[in-house]
Short mmCIF file of C-alpha atoms (C1' of nucleotides) in Angstrom, two decimals:
data_model
loop_
_atom_site.label_atom_id
_atom_site.label_comp_id
_atom_site.label_asym_id
_atom_site.label_seq_id
_atom_site.Cartn_x
_atom_site.Cartn_y
_atom_site.Cartn_z
CA MET A 494 -21.64 -17.02 -84.24
CA ALA A 495 -21.78 -14.05 -82.33
CA LYS A 496 -21.56 -11.67 -85.41
CA GLU A 497 -23.99 -13.18 -87.35
CA GLY A 498 -26.24 -13.15 -84.99
CA THR A 499 -25.82 -9.67 -84.43
CA SER A 500 -27.58 -9.13 -87.42
CA ARG A 501 -31.27 -10.71 -86.72
CA SER A 502 -32.22 -8.45 -88.67
CA LEU A 503 -31.25 -10.93 -91.53
CA GLY A 504 -34.64 -11.83 -92.28
CA THR A 505 -36.64 -11.32 -88.73
CA SER A 506 -39.44 -8.29 -88.82
CA GLU A 507 -38.14 -4.98 -89.67
CA VAL A 508 -39.17 -6.28 -93.54
CA THR A 509 -41.60 -3.34 -94.85
CA VAL A 510 -44.49 -5.81 -96.17
CA VAL A 511 -45.87 -4.09 -99.47
CA ASP A 512 -49.64 -4.06 -100.27
CA ALA A 513 -49.57 -6.38 -103.99
CA GLY A 514 -51.70 -3.26 -105.06
CA ASP A 515 -48.06 -1.55 -105.42
CA CYS A 516 -46.45 -4.11 -107.31
CA ARG A 517 -48.76 -4.13 -110.71
CA ASP A 518 -45.59 -2.21 -112.19
CA PRO A 519 -42.96 -5.06 -113.10
CA PHE A 520 -40.23 -3.92 -111.57
CA GLN A 521 -41.64 -1.81 -108.51
CA TRP A 522 -40.57 -4.62 -106.31
CA ASP A 523 -36.71 -4.02 -106.25
CA LEU A 524 -36.80 -0.51 -105.07
CA ARG A 525 -36.92 -1.57 -101.67
CA GLU A 526 -33.62 -3.20 -100.57
CA ASP A 527 -36.26 -4.83 -98.09
CA CYS A 528 -37.74 -6.59 -100.82
CA GLU A 529 -38.49 -10.69 -100.70
CA VAL A 530 -36.58 -10.10 -103.61
CA ARG A 531 -32.95 -9.20 -102.32
CA GLN A 532 -33.33 -11.36 -99.78
CA ILE A 533 -33.59 -14.23 -102.26
CA LEU A 534 -31.29 -13.11 -104.37
CA ASP A 535 -28.57 -12.42 -101.89
CA ARG A 536 -28.95 -16.16 -100.76
CA ILE A 537 -28.26 -17.35 -104.18
CA ALA A 538 -25.76 -14.77 -105.10
CA ASP A 539 -24.10 -15.78 -101.66
CA LYS A 540 -20.83 -17.23 -102.55
CA TRP A 541 -21.53 -20.89 -101.33
CA SER A 542 -25.05 -21.02 -101.41
CA LEU A 543 -25.31 -21.94 -105.12
CA LEU A 544 -22.71 -24.32 -104.89
CA VAL A 545 -24.31 -26.59 -101.89
CA ILE A 546 -27.45 -26.09 -103.90
CA ALA A 547 -25.77 -27.35 -107.03
CA LEU A 548 -24.10 -30.26 -105.20
CA LEU A 549 -28.23 -31.26 -103.39
CA GLU A 550 -29.66 -31.68 -106.91
CA ASP A 551 -28.32 -34.87 -107.72
CA ARG A 552 -28.16 -36.37 -104.54
CA MET A 553 -28.56 -35.28 -100.61
CA MET A 554 -24.90 -35.39 -98.59
CA ARG A 555 -23.02 -35.19 -95.59
CA PHE A 556 -21.92 -32.52 -94.07
CA ASN A 557 -18.26 -33.71 -94.78
CA GLU A 558 -18.98 -34.86 -97.59
CA LEU A 559 -20.24 -31.28 -98.99
CA ARG A 560 -17.01 -29.93 -97.50
CA ARG A 561 -14.99 -32.09 -99.32
CA GLU A 562 -16.53 -30.99 -102.82
CA VAL A 563 -16.88 -27.47 -102.22
CA ASP A 564 -13.68 -27.76 -100.83
CA GLY A 565 -12.52 -24.24 -100.99
CA ILE A 566 -15.28 -23.66 -97.70
CA SER A 567 -14.19 -23.55 -94.10
CA GLN A 568 -16.27 -25.52 -91.95
CA ARG A 569 -17.75 -22.43 -90.78
CA MET A 570 -19.38 -21.56 -93.60
CA LEU A 571 -20.62 -24.47 -95.17
CA THR A 572 -22.41 -24.15 -91.50
CA VAL A 573 -23.81 -21.03 -92.22
CA THR A 574 -24.40 -21.30 -95.12
CA LEU A 575 -26.19 -24.65 -94.63
CA ARG A 576 -28.36 -22.91 -92.44
CA HIS A 577 -29.30 -19.78 -94.20
CA LEU A 578 -30.77 -22.37 -96.75
CA GLU A 579 -32.32 -24.11 -94.91
CA ARG A 580 -33.90 -21.15 -92.53
CA ASP A 581 -35.36 -20.51 -96.60
CA GLY A 582 -36.71 -23.98 -96.47
CA LEU A 583 -34.23 -24.57 -99.77
CA VAL A 584 -33.01 -27.42 -97.74
CA CYS A 585 -33.79 -30.12 -95.14
CA ARG A 586 -31.39 -31.11 -92.67
CA THR A 587 -31.78 -34.72 -90.96
CA VAL A 588 -30.30 -35.59 -87.95
CA TYR A 589 -29.69 -38.73 -87.08
CA ALA A 590 -28.87 -40.11 -83.57
CA GLU A 591 -26.20 -42.48 -83.62
CA VAL A 592 -22.67 -43.10 -83.45
CA PRO A 593 -20.81 -41.39 -85.04
CA PRO A 594 -23.16 -38.76 -85.62
CA ARG A 595 -24.60 -38.14 -89.05
CA VAL A 596 -26.68 -35.18 -90.72
CA GLU A 597 -27.31 -35.31 -94.20
CA TYR A 598 -28.82 -32.45 -96.11
CA CYS A 599 -31.02 -32.08 -99.21
CA LEU A 600 -33.10 -29.95 -101.74
CA SER A 601 -36.52 -29.44 -100.42
CA PRO A 602 -39.06 -28.87 -102.73
CA LEU A 603 -38.66 -25.64 -102.87
CA GLY A 604 -35.30 -25.68 -103.31
CA LYS A 605 -35.77 -28.24 -106.50
CA THR A 606 -38.37 -25.44 -108.18
CA LEU A 607 -35.21 -22.74 -107.27
CA LEU A 608 -33.01 -24.93 -108.99
CA GLY A 609 -34.81 -24.60 -112.34
CA THR A 610 -35.10 -20.55 -112.10
CA ILE A 611 -31.12 -20.52 -111.01
CA GLN A 612 -30.60 -22.77 -114.11
CA SER A 613 -32.24 -19.75 -116.59
CA LEU A 614 -29.80 -17.34 -115.05
CA VAL A 615 -27.09 -19.39 -116.02
CA ASP A 616 -28.68 -20.27 -119.27
CA TRP A 617 -28.44 -16.60 -119.83
CA THR A 618 -25.18 -16.16 -118.57
CA GLU A 619 -23.67 -18.81 -120.50
CA GLU A 620 -25.12 -17.28 -123.79
CA HIS A 621 -24.10 -13.97 -123.22
CA GLN A 622 -20.34 -14.44 -121.81
CA SER A 623 -19.26 -13.91 -124.60
CA GLU A 624 -20.45 -10.77 -124.80
CA ILE A 625 -19.70 -9.34 -121.84
CA ALA A 626 -16.32 -10.69 -121.92
CA GLY A 627 -16.07 -8.80 -124.85
CA ALA A 628 -17.50 -5.33 -123.55
CA ARG A 629 -14.59 -6.19 -120.39
CA ALA A 630 -11.67 -6.12 -122.55
CA GLU A 631 -13.36 -2.83 -124.98
CA PHE A 632 -13.58 -1.57 -121.35
CA ASP A 633 -10.66 -2.25 -120.09
CA ALA A 634 -8.76 -0.96 -122.99
CA ARG A 635 -10.29 2.20 -122.99
CA GLN A 636 -9.77 2.84 -119.33
CA GLY A 637 -5.90 1.58 -120.07
CA ALA A 638 -5.54 4.15 -123.53
CA ALA A 639 -7.60 7.27 -120.92
CA ARG A 640 -4.85 6.39 -117.39
CA VAL A 641 -1.68 5.99 -119.23
CA PRO A 642 -1.76 8.04 -122.49
CA ALA A 643 1.97 9.44 -122.02
CA SER A 644 3.50 5.87 -121.21
CA GLY A 645 4.86 5.53 -124.69
CA MET B 349 -19.30 -14.55 -102.94
CA ALA B 350 -16.49 -14.09 -104.80
CA LYS B 351 -15.10 -10.50 -104.05
CA GLU B 352 -13.40 -8.67 -106.95
CA GLY B 353 -10.68 -8.41 -104.51
CA THR B 354 -10.39 -11.56 -103.82
CA SER B 355 -9.00 -13.13 -106.98
CA ARG B 356 -7.83 -9.74 -108.99
CA SER B 357 -8.09 -11.91 -111.92
CA LEU B 358 -11.66 -10.02 -112.36
CA GLY B 359 -10.63 -8.03 -115.09
CA THR B 360 -7.02 -8.57 -115.96
CA SER B 361 -6.28 -11.71 -117.71
CA GLU B 362 -5.68 -14.37 -114.51
CA VAL B 363 -9.82 -15.46 -115.10
CA THR B 364 -9.74 -19.15 -115.65
CA VAL B 365 -11.19 -19.23 -119.20
CA VAL B 366 -13.20 -22.24 -119.36
CA ASP B 367 -14.11 -24.08 -122.79
CA ALA B 368 -17.84 -24.38 -123.25
CA GLY B 369 -17.05 -28.14 -123.98
CA ASP B 370 -16.31 -28.30 -120.16
CA CYS B 371 -20.26 -26.83 -119.10
CA ARG B 372 -22.14 -29.71 -120.60
CA ASP B 373 -23.54 -30.98 -117.22
CA PRO B 374 -26.39 -28.17 -115.62
CA PHE B 375 -24.57 -27.23 -112.96
CA GLN B 376 -20.84 -28.78 -113.38
CA TRP B 377 -20.39 -24.60 -114.08
CA ASP B 378 -20.93 -23.15 -110.51
CA LEU B 379 -18.08 -25.62 -109.05
CA ARG B 380 -15.64 -23.18 -110.03
CA GLU B 381 -15.32 -20.03 -108.03
CA ASP B 382 -13.83 -18.30 -111.26
CA CYS B 383 -16.61 -19.42 -113.60
CA GLU B 384 -18.39 -16.67 -115.86
CA VAL B 385 -21.49 -17.67 -114.29
CA ARG B 386 -20.23 -16.34 -110.72
CA GLN B 387 -19.02 -12.96 -112.29
CA ILE B 388 -22.64 -12.67 -113.62
CA LEU B 389 -23.90 -13.41 -110.59
CA ASP B 390 -22.27 -11.07 -108.46
CA ARG B 391 -23.04 -8.33 -110.89
CA ILE B 392 -26.82 -8.73 -110.89
CA ALA B 393 -27.28 -9.95 -107.55
CA ASP B 394 -25.04 -6.49 -106.18
CA LYS B 395 -26.79 -4.56 -104.15
CA TRP B 396 -27.41 -1.88 -105.79
CA SER B 397 -26.97 -2.84 -110.25
CA LEU B 398 -30.75 -4.69 -109.96
CA LEU B 399 -32.29 -1.77 -108.85
CA VAL B 400 -30.51 0.56 -111.18
CA ILE B 401 -31.02 -1.99 -114.35
CA ALA B 402 -34.74 -1.86 -113.45
CA LEU B 403 -35.48 1.44 -113.78
CA LEU B 404 -33.12 2.09 -116.60
CA GLU B 405 -35.90 -0.31 -118.28
CA ASP B 406 -38.16 2.29 -119.02
CA ARG B 407 -36.20 5.32 -120.01
CA MET B 408 -32.82 6.76 -119.56
CA MET B 409 -32.18 8.54 -116.72
CA ARG B 410 -29.42 10.74 -115.50
CA PHE B 411 -26.76 11.03 -112.70
CA ASN B 412 -28.58 12.34 -110.32
CA GLU B 413 -32.28 11.24 -111.01
CA LEU B 414 -30.95 7.60 -110.90
CA ARG B 415 -29.49 8.56 -106.84
CA ARG B 416 -33.28 10.08 -105.87
CA GLU B 417 -35.06 7.43 -107.15
CA VAL B 418 -32.54 4.76 -105.68
CA ASP B 419 -32.29 6.60 -102.64
CA GLY B 420 -30.54 4.55 -100.01
CA ILE B 421 -27.76 4.25 -102.26
CA SER B 422 -24.52 7.12 -101.74
CA GLN B 423 -23.08 9.08 -104.87
CA ARG B 424 -19.98 6.66 -104.54
CA MET B 425 -22.25 3.52 -104.77
CA LEU B 426 -23.90 4.82 -107.60
CA THR B 427 -20.44 5.47 -109.47
CA VAL B 428 -19.45 2.59 -109.21
CA THR B 429 -22.47 0.55 -109.90
CA LEU B 430 -23.06 2.34 -113.14
CA ARG B 431 -19.04 1.55 -114.23
CA HIS B 432 -19.42 -2.05 -113.37
CA LEU B 433 -22.46 -1.98 -115.77
CA GLU B 434 -21.53 -0.46 -118.14
CA ARG B 435 -18.09 -2.25 -118.33
CA ASP B 436 -20.03 -5.53 -118.33
CA GLY B 437 -21.97 -3.71 -121.43
CA LEU B 438 -25.19 -4.03 -119.51
CA VAL B 439 -25.69 -0.23 -119.66
CA CYS B 440 -24.12 2.73 -121.74
CA ARG B 441 -22.88 5.77 -120.90
CA THR B 442 -23.90 8.98 -122.83
CA VAL B 443 -22.28 11.96 -121.74
CA TYR B 444 -23.50 15.79 -123.30
CA ALA B 445 -20.43 18.27 -123.54
CA GLU B 446 -22.54 20.99 -122.16
CA VAL B 447 -23.09 23.69 -119.05
CA PRO B 448 -24.47 21.95 -116.94
CA PRO B 449 -22.56 18.85 -117.76
CA ARG B 450 -24.88 16.14 -118.50
CA VAL B 451 -24.90 12.20 -118.33
CA GLU B 452 -27.69 10.04 -119.28
CA TYR B 453 -27.72 6.19 -118.77
CA CYS B 454 -29.85 3.40 -120.59
CA LEU B 455 -30.07 0.09 -120.74
CA SER B 456 -27.81 -1.13 -123.82
CA PRO B 457 -29.83 -4.32 -126.07
CA LEU B 458 -27.40 -6.45 -123.47
CA GLY B 459 -28.74 -5.59 -120.83
CA LYS B 460 -32.49 -5.42 -121.59
CA THR B 461 -32.27 -9.45 -122.44
CA LEU B 462 -31.06 -9.66 -118.57
CA LEU B 463 -33.84 -8.04 -117.62
CA GLY B 464 -35.86 -10.68 -118.75
CA THR B 465 -33.63 -12.60 -117.21
CA ILE B 466 -34.33 -11.22 -113.94
CA GLN B 467 -37.65 -10.91 -114.03
CA SER B 468 -38.22 -14.78 -114.04
CA LEU B 469 -35.80 -14.97 -111.30
CA VAL B 470 -38.66 -12.45 -109.56
CA ASP B 471 -41.73 -14.50 -110.98
CA TRP B 472 -39.79 -17.31 -108.77
CA THR B 473 -39.65 -15.10 -105.68
CA GLU B 474 -42.77 -13.81 -105.66
CA GLU B 475 -44.40 -17.23 -106.14
CA HIS B 476 -42.54 -18.96 -103.47
CA GLN B 477 -42.32 -15.47 -101.23
CA SER B 478 -44.71 -16.38 -98.34
CA GLU B 479 -43.71 -20.32 -98.64
CA ILE B 480 -39.91 -18.79 -97.93
CA ALA B 481 -41.37 -16.30 -95.19
CA GLY B 482 -43.52 -19.05 -93.70
CA ALA B 483 -40.07 -21.77 -93.64
CA ARG B 484 -38.27 -18.97 -91.64
CA ALA B 485 -41.32 -17.84 -89.40
CA GLU B 486 -40.92 -21.67 -88.63
CA PHE B 487 -37.09 -21.76 -88.46
CA ASP B 488 -36.70 -18.85 -86.19
CA ALA B 489 -39.51 -19.98 -84.37
CA ARG B 490 -37.97 -22.76 -83.67
CA GLN B 491 -34.29 -21.60 -82.64
CA GLY B 492 -36.06 -19.33 -80.44
CA ALA B 493 -37.17 -21.97 -78.68
CA ALA B 494 -33.97 -23.79 -78.17
CA ARG B 495 -32.31 -21.27 -77.33
CA VAL B 496 -34.90 -19.67 -74.95
CA PRO B 497 -36.20 -22.45 -73.06
CA ALA B 498 -36.65 -22.05 -69.32
CA SER B 499 -37.36 -18.11 -69.66
CA GLY B 500 -41.16 -18.86 -68.90
"C1'" DC C 1218 -24.07 18.40 -112.80
"C1'" DA C 1219 -21.37 14.24 -111.96
"C1'" DG C 1220 -18.23 12.52 -110.64
"C1'" DT C 1221 -13.30 11.43 -107.98
"C1'" DA C 1222 -10.40 11.37 -103.68
"C1'" DT C 1223 -9.99 9.50 -99.37
"C1'" DC C 1224 -11.53 8.03 -94.36
"C1'" DC C 1225 -13.80 4.72 -91.38
"C1'" DT C 1226 -16.94 1.81 -90.48
"C1'" DT C 1227 -19.14 -2.63 -91.68
"C1'" DG C 1228 -19.89 -7.40 -91.75
"C1'" DC C 1229 -18.36 -10.92 -94.44
"C1'" DT C 1230 -14.84 -14.40 -94.40
"C1'" DG C 1231 -11.75 -17.66 -92.79
"C1'" DA C 1232 -8.71 -19.77 -89.42
"C1'" DT C 1233 -8.01 -21.94 -85.06
"C1'" DA C 1234 -9.77 -24.34 -80.77
"C1'" DC C 1235 -13.34 -26.69 -78.50
"C1'" DT C 1236 -17.27 -29.65 -77.45
"C1'" DG C 1237 -20.74 -33.59 -77.81
"C1'" DC D 169 -18.62 -36.57 -87.63
"C1'" DA D 170 -20.89 -32.37 -87.08
"C1'" DG D 171 -20.91 -28.63 -85.40
"C1'" DT D 172 -20.08 -24.17 -82.13
"C1'" DA D 173 -17.46 -20.21 -80.27
"C1'" DT D 174 -13.95 -16.58 -80.86
"C1'" DC D 175 -10.95 -13.86 -83.21
"C1'" DA D 176 -8.25 -11.47 -86.72
"C1'" DG D 177 -7.82 -10.05 -91.97
"C1'" DC D 178 -9.67 -7.52 -95.45
"C1'" DA D 179 -13.04 -5.83 -98.87
"C1'" DA D 180 -17.21 -3.48 -99.81
"C1'" DG D 181 -19.79 0.31 -98.25
"C1'" DG D 182 -21.11 4.49 -96.53
"C1'" DA D 183 -19.65 9.43 -95.50
"C1'" DT D 184 -17.40 13.41 -96.34
"C1'" DA D 185 -14.17 17.00 -99.16
"C1'" DC D 186 -13.01 18.06 -103.21
"C1'" DT D 187 -12.83 19.08 -109.14
"C1'" DG D 188 -13.46 20.35 -113.56
#
DNA sequence: CAGTATCCTTGCTGATACTG
DNA sequence: CAGTATCAGCAAGGATACTG
């Protein structure tokens, strides 16, 4: 993965460390892009990460097994996603020196705690789903009306 | 992640609506990309949305005021972000017909509920921040060792 | 001040080919 | 089976110029 390799900065070292004394305000954190929060958020908001985490909740799974379940994902992206998750210590990768090769992935304890956290996010979403849908519809209606006033 | 462009269905109508009855399982939802959850998640995980929401927590702010606070953001992206947030009914936009023009943004009640939710996410992050950093460092160390074995 | 429109770069993502 | 490497496509983000 040459492209990904380019962005060594992903989490390597340039990250600006802020002293805790500065973090008393509830939302001071996200004023900086480099903040950890952004890193994590990017991961869970990743196109596939969430899927994989969710799938791994119940059981440990093999590479192609995950591939089949997620289905839409390409081999490359599954690898990338898994690597990211592994790097963050969210999933564990176990390689069995067998023939044929077998690699199993499972959620780490840390990953499991994240599971609960994202669930609260999901709860919020499901709870306000219709409100948002309504707001969107209304907004689109207004936009449509504003943009096509003389159509009729 | 589910880019809006990927599925033009975002606001239009192609969005597959899943009935709540289908979403009982804690993580059944995220098996479909089109799920509402993904939409919302994409928004709050947006590069800037979170920033704006956080800034708007305390007070209502004007366009350039937000621009200054976020700083890294371009004018275009602030507009786009604000529009998205407005469309989702998360922020309110108030235009004052004055000279010079004045537009103020504030969090909607719905937006405020989201505030609490993302906070839990932040809490998790801050709580496990060091674990992740450690995992990353360890991972990178292993990778580095594997890739540069004969350098010394 | 608060946008809108346009061009350009970046980087994610997927398809393909190859390896152990 | 489980990857790795490379290339091509496209959308998102950023810079710039212009407007009300």
